[in-house]
PDB file of C-alpha atoms in Angstrom:
ATOM      1  CA  MET X   1      94.186  47.105  65.668  1.00 66.00           C
ATOM      2  CA  ARG X   2      96.937  49.685  66.100  1.00 70.00           C
ATOM      3  CA  THR X   3      95.321  51.128  69.262  1.00 71.00           C
ATOM      4  CA  LEU X   4      95.469  47.628  70.769  1.00 62.00           C
ATOM      5  CA  VAL X   5      99.001  46.932  70.078  1.00 66.00           C
ATOM      6  CA  PHE X   6      99.908  50.527  71.467  1.00 62.00           C
ATOM      7  CA  ILE X   7      97.913  49.881  74.527  1.00 69.00           C
ATOM      8  CA  LEU X   8      99.316  46.300  75.101  1.00 62.00           C
ATOM      9  CA  ALA X   9     102.973  47.767  74.602  1.00 64.00           C
ATOM     10  CA  LEU X  10     102.228  50.614  77.195  1.00 58.00           C
ATOM     11  CA  ILE X  11     101.046  48.217  79.751  1.00 67.00           C
ATOM     12  CA  THR X  12     104.000  45.825  79.223  1.00 61.00           C
ATOM     13  CA  VAL X  13     106.601  48.688  79.560  1.00 53.00           C
ATOM     14  CA  SER X  14     104.688  50.151  82.690  1.00 57.00           C
ATOM     15  CA  CYS X  15     104.751  46.745  84.262  1.00 55.00           C
ATOM     16  CA  THR X  16     108.348  45.935  83.769  1.00 47.00           C
ATOM     17  CA  LYS X  17     109.587  49.477  85.007  1.00 40.00           C
ATOM     18  CA  GLU X  18     112.001  49.150  88.031  1.00 41.00           C
ATOM     19  CA  GLU X  19     110.952  51.053  91.122  1.00 38.00           C
ATOM     20  CA  SER X  20     113.327  54.053  91.560  1.00 35.00           C
ATOM     21  CA  VAL X  21     112.835  54.655  95.247  1.00 37.00           C
ATOM     22  CA  LYS X  22     116.144  56.046  96.876  1.00 36.00           C
ATOM     23  CA  SER X  23     116.789  56.701 100.681  1.00 35.00           C
ATOM     24  CA  ASN X  24     118.095  60.047 101.805  1.00 39.00           C
ATOM     25  CA  ASN X  25     121.672  58.766 102.276  1.00 37.00           C
ATOM     26  CA  GLN X  26     123.631  56.393 100.220  1.00 37.00           C
ATOM     27  CA  VAL X  27     127.199  54.977 100.603  1.00 36.00           C
ATOM     28  CA  ILE X  28     129.561  55.519  97.662  1.00 35.00           C
ATOM     29  CA  SER X  29     132.482  53.267  97.681  1.00 32.00           C
ATOM     30  CA  ASP X  30     135.502  52.799  95.424  1.00 34.00           C
ATOM     31  CA  SER X  31     138.967  51.520  95.726  1.00 32.00           C
ATOM     32  CA  THR X  32     140.210  54.588  97.578  1.00 34.00           C
ATOM     33  CA  SER X  33     137.532  55.855  99.816  1.00 34.00           C
ATOM     34  CA  THR X  34     133.913  55.447 101.232  1.00 30.00           C
ATOM     35  CA  ILE X  35     131.853  58.497 101.531  1.00 35.00           C
ATOM     36  CA  LEU X  36     128.391  58.670 103.292  1.00 32.00           C
ATOM     37  CA  GLN X  37     126.571  61.131 100.727  1.00 34.00           C
ATOM     38  CA  ASN X  38     123.226  62.846 100.978  1.00 36.00           C
ATOM     39  CA  ASP X  39     121.645  62.329  97.506  1.00 37.00           C
ATOM     40  CA  SER X  40     121.389  66.113  96.784  1.00 38.00           C
ATOM     41  CA  THR X  41     125.035  66.649  97.566  1.00 38.00           C
ATOM     42  CA  PRO X  42     127.621  65.409  95.032  1.00 41.00           C
ATOM     43  CA  ALA X  43     130.501  63.387  96.472  1.00 42.00           C
ATOM     44  CA  THR X  44     133.116  66.082  95.706  1.00 40.00           C
ATOM     45  CA  HIS X  45     131.034  68.995  97.116  1.00 41.00           C
ATOM     46  CA  PRO X  46     132.509  70.665 100.275  1.00 42.00           C
ATOM     47  CA  GLN X  47     129.407  69.683 102.145  1.00 43.00           C
ATOM     48  CA  ALA X  48     129.988  66.213 101.787  1.00 43.00           C
ATOM     49  CA  GLY X  49     133.260  66.347 103.674  1.00 45.00           C
ATOM     50  CA  VAL X  50     136.905  65.984 102.653  1.00 44.00           C
ATOM     51  CA  VAL X  51     137.548  63.218 100.100  1.00 46.00           C
ATOM     52  CA  GLN X  52     140.648  61.268 100.784  1.00 49.00           C
ATOM     53  CA  VAL X  53     142.555  59.752  97.921  1.00 51.00           C
ATOM     54  CA  ASP X  54     145.503  57.499  98.196  1.00 50.00           C
ATOM     55  CA  SER X  55     147.331  57.659  94.992  1.00 48.00           C
ATOM     56  CA  THR X  56     149.968  55.148  95.742  1.00 47.00           C
ATOM     57  CA  LYS X  57     147.153  52.474  95.452  1.00 47.00           C
ATOM     58  CA  SER X  58     145.299  51.644  92.529  1.00 42.00           C
ATOM     59  CA  SER X  59     142.544  54.339  91.857  1.00 43.00           C
ATOM     60  CA  ASN X  60     139.399  54.740  89.727  1.00 45.00           C
ATOM     61  CA  TYR X  61     140.656  58.295  88.723  1.00 45.00           C
ATOM     62  CA  LYS X  62     141.979  57.561  85.149  1.00 41.00           C
ATOM     63  CA  GLY X  63     144.720  60.084  84.124  1.00 45.00           C
ATOM     64  CA  PHE X  64     144.537  61.449  87.647  1.00 82.00           C
ATOM     65  CA  ARG X  65     148.373  60.822  88.255  1.00 89.00           C
ATOM     66  CA  THR X  66     151.326  60.750  85.980  1.00 92.00           C
ATOM     67  CA  VAL X  67     154.981  60.160  87.006  1.00 91.00           C
ATOM     68  CA  GLU X  68     157.632  61.630  84.582  1.00 89.00           C
ATOM     69  CA  GLN X  69     161.214  62.527  85.000  1.00 90.00           C
ATOM     70  CA  GLY X  70     161.117  62.768  88.805  1.00 91.00           C
ATOM     71  CA  LYS X  71     157.814  64.601  88.877  1.00 95.00           C
ATOM     72  CA  ILE X  72     154.569  63.268  90.158  1.00 96.00           C
ATOM     73  CA  ILE X  73     151.856  65.326  88.499  1.00 96.00           C
ATOM     74  CA  LYS X  74     148.235  65.107  89.675  1.00 96.00           C
ATOM     75  CA  THR X  75     145.330  66.800  88.155  1.00 95.00           C
ATOM     76  CA  ILE X  76     142.138  67.614  89.920  1.00 95.00           C
ATOM     77  CA  ASN X  77     139.129  69.835  89.359  1.00 94.00           C
ATOM     78  CA  GLY X  78     138.455  72.791  91.591  1.00 94.00           C
ATOM     79  CA  ASP X  79     135.033  71.444  92.785  1.00 92.00           C
ATOM     80  CA  MET X  80     136.667  68.360  94.452  1.00 93.00           C
ATOM     81  CA  ILE X  81     138.095  70.636  97.103  1.00 94.00           C
ATOM     82  CA  PRO X  82     138.312  70.139 100.185  1.00 94.00           C
ATOM     83  CA  LEU X  83     140.481  67.180  99.423  1.00 92.00           C
ATOM     84  CA  THR X  84     143.307  65.141 101.036  1.00 95.00           C
ATOM     85  CA  LEU X  85     145.790  63.224  98.860  1.00 95.00           C
ATOM     86  CA  THR X  86     148.197  60.780  99.998  1.00 95.00           C
ATOM     87  CA  ASP X  87     151.445  60.129  97.993  1.00 95.00           C
ATOM     88  CA  GLU X  88     155.049  58.834  98.335  1.00 95.00           C
ATOM     89  CA  PHE X  89     158.460  60.224  97.142  1.00 95.00           C
ATOM     90  CA  THR X  90     160.573  57.079  96.520  1.00 93.00           C
ATOM     91  CA  GLU X  91     163.603  59.107  94.874  1.00 91.00           C
ATOM     92  CA  ASP X  92     165.720  62.011  96.004  1.00 87.00           C
ATOM     93  CA  LYS X  93     164.643  65.370  94.463  1.00 89.00           C
ATOM     94  CA  GLN X  94     161.161  64.331  93.456  1.00 94.00           C
ATOM     95  CA  GLN X  95     158.593  66.888  92.981  1.00 96.00           C
ATOM     96  CA  TYR X  96     154.899  66.705  93.366  1.00 97.00           C
ATOM     97  CA  ILE X  97     152.641  69.055  91.278  1.00 97.00           C
ATOM     98  CA  LEU X  98     149.062  69.276  92.218  1.00 97.00           C
ATOM     99  CA  LYS X  99     147.309  71.115  89.133  1.00 96.00           C
ATOM    100  CA  ILE X 100     143.846  72.527  90.041  1.00 96.00           C
ATOM    101  CA  LYS X 101     141.607  73.182  87.084  1.00 95.00           C
ATOM    102  CA  ASN X 102     138.702  75.400  87.116  1.00 95.00           C
ATOM    103  CA  PHE X 103     139.572  76.933  90.552  1.00 96.00           C
ATOM    104  CA  THR X 104     136.868  79.636  91.389  1.00 95.00           C
ATOM    105  CA  SER X 105     137.561  80.409  95.212  1.00 95.00           C
ATOM    106  CA  LYS X 106     139.408  83.326  96.357  1.00 95.00           C
ATOM    107  CA  ASN X 107     141.811  81.640  98.744  1.00 95.00           C
ATOM    108  CA  ILE X 108     143.522  78.268  98.941  1.00 96.00           C
ATOM    109  CA  SER X 109     145.070  76.763 102.007  1.00 96.00           C
ATOM    110  CA  GLY X 110     147.087  73.668 102.225  1.00 97.00           C
ATOM    111  CA  THR X 111     148.776  71.392 105.009  1.00 98.00           C
ATOM    112  CA  ILE X 112     151.383  68.709 104.337  1.00 97.00           C
ATOM    113  CA  THR X 113     151.729  65.975 107.016  1.00 97.00           C
ATOM    114  CA  THR X 114     154.324  63.210 106.812  1.00 95.00           C
ATOM    115  CA  GLU X 115     154.654  59.797 108.419  1.00 94.00           C
ATOM    116  CA  ASN X 116     158.287  60.802 109.269  1.00 92.00           C
ATOM    117  CA  PRO X 117     158.268  64.028 111.047  1.00 90.00           C
ATOM    118  CA  ASP X 118     161.774  64.914 110.005  1.00 91.00           C
ATOM    119  CA  MET X 119     160.922  64.573 106.206  1.00 94.00           C
ATOM    120  CA  ASN X 120     162.135  67.467 104.266  1.00 94.00           C
ATOM    121  CA  ILE X 121     159.170  68.663 102.267  1.00 95.00           C
ATOM    122  CA  ARG X 122     157.301  71.978 101.876  1.00 96.00           C
ATOM    123  CA  PHE X 123     155.164  74.025  99.325  1.00 97.00           C
ATOM    124  CA  ASN X 124     157.699  75.320  97.226  1.00 96.00           C
ATOM    125  CA  GLN X 125     155.520  77.408  94.993  1.00 97.00           C
ATOM    126  CA  VAL X 126     152.133  78.304  93.800  1.00 97.00           C
ATOM    127  CA  ARG X 127     151.457  78.953  89.919  1.00 97.00           C
ATOM    128  CA  LEU X 128     148.783  81.323  89.571  1.00 97.00           C
ATOM    129  CA  PRO X 129     146.187  81.376  86.415  1.00 96.00           C
ATOM    130  CA  ASN X 130     147.981  84.306  84.846  1.00 95.00           C
ATOM    131  CA  GLY X 131     151.232  82.129  84.839  1.00 96.00           C
ATOM    132  CA  GLU X 132     153.200  84.071  87.635  1.00 96.00           C
ATOM    133  CA  TYR X 133     154.728  82.110  90.564  1.00 97.00           C
ATOM    134  CA  ASP X 134     155.094  82.822  94.344  1.00 96.00           C
ATOM    135  CA  GLY X 135     156.682  81.152  97.162  1.00 92.00           C
ATOM    136  CA  PRO X 136     158.403  79.539  98.946  1.00 95.00           C
ATOM    137  CA  PHE X 137     156.128  78.539 101.753  1.00 96.00           C
ATOM    138  CA  GLY X 138     156.349  75.927 104.548  1.00 95.00           C
ATOM    139  CA  ARG X 139     154.353  72.894 105.408  1.00 96.00           C
ATOM    140  CA  GLU X 140     151.277  74.986 105.632  1.00 97.00           C
ATOM    141  CA  MET X 141     150.153  77.959 103.440  1.00 97.00           C
ATOM    142  CA  ILE X 142     147.220  80.135 102.857  1.00 96.00           C
ATOM    143  CA  TYR X 143     147.229  82.235  99.689  1.00 97.00           C
ATOM    144  CA  LYS X 144     144.690  84.692  98.060  1.00 96.00           C
ATOM    145  CA  ILE X 145     143.836  83.815  94.565  1.00 95.00           C
ATOM    146  CA  HIS X 146     142.605  86.988  92.569  1.00 94.00           C
ATOM    147  CA  GLU X 147     141.251  85.372  89.280  1.00 95.00           C
ATOM    148  CA  ASN X 148     139.709  81.984  88.230  1.00 96.00           C
ATOM    149  CA  GLY X 149     141.660  79.326  86.274  1.00 96.00           C
ATOM    150  CA  GLU X 150     144.079  76.695  86.666  1.00 97.00           C
ATOM    151  CA  ILE X 151     146.442  76.751  89.528  1.00 97.00           C
ATOM    152  CA  TRP X 152     149.352  74.531  90.539  1.00 97.00           C
ATOM    153  CA  LEU X 153     150.949  73.637  93.877  1.00 97.00           C
ATOM    154  CA  LEU X 154     154.561  72.626  93.697  1.00 97.00           C
ATOM    155  CA  ILE X 155     155.475  70.614  96.537  1.00 97.00           C
ATOM    156  CA  GLY X 156     159.217  69.241  97.166  1.00 96.00           C
ATOM    157  CA  LYS X 157     162.490  69.338  99.124  1.00 93.00           C
ATOM    158  CA  SER X 158     163.669  72.596 100.684  1.00 90.00           C
ATOM    159  CA  ASN X 159     167.256  73.096  99.672  1.00 87.00           C
ATOM    160  CA  MET X 160     167.836  75.265 102.637  1.00 88.00           C
ATOM    161  CA  ALA X 161     166.992  72.400 105.232  1.00 88.00           C
ATOM    162  CA  SER X 162     168.221  69.056 106.009  1.00 87.00           C
ATOM    163  CA  GLY X 163     166.179  65.797 106.337  1.00 87.00           C
ATOM    164  CA  GLU X 164     165.137  62.709 104.496  1.00 89.00           C
ATOM    165  CA  SER X 165     163.286  63.444 101.070  1.00 89.00           C
ATOM    166  CA  LYS X 166     161.895  60.178 100.555  1.00 93.00           C
ATOM    167  CA  GLY X 167     158.647  58.802 102.299  1.00 95.00           C
ATOM    168  CA  ARG X 168     154.919  58.992 102.450  1.00 96.00           C
ATOM    169  CA  PHE X 169     152.986  62.335 102.868  1.00 97.00           C
ATOM    170  CA  SER X 170     149.689  63.749 102.563  1.00 97.00           C
ATOM    171  CA  VAL X 171     148.347  67.124 101.071  1.00 97.00           C
ATOM    172  CA  SER X 172     145.201  68.488 102.697  1.00 97.00           C
ATOM    173  CA  ILE X 173     143.861  71.370 100.620  1.00 96.00           C
ATOM    174  CA  LYS X 174     140.725  73.629 101.283  1.00 94.00           C
TER     175      LYS X 174
END
């Protein structure tokens, strides 16, 4: 009797099992981007292409962006690079801090593009895993990282230049 119940349960489970057939490519879509992804490559992997995130719109990245005392702080993981982030300064003297956790690459490069070409914005500093800072830089930077860990990119107004400090901008990092 036990054998019969076991066989019936096994047949029932095998008949109701959903087919798990996938195509080679699938489209991943969220509120910020759509990426054509190969099943064997994670969406945030460099081979999947650059992920674009507009943080001024609602995002599925909970805890990804915080604003406190004139600072916009974003935290990402190092395996999300290459990445393009879009944000906006709405006040004078705002600062944008991009914290990259678990950074393992030997170099980081970044480019800032703005909607207003006269916008006064640059990479002010980079904070290294050992706590040291270096900078200033311009709208483009390439920097050698000698140890793994958390790095910060600090972006803001240049006090040595003129121009509008409010507006939309994008930061592309590789």
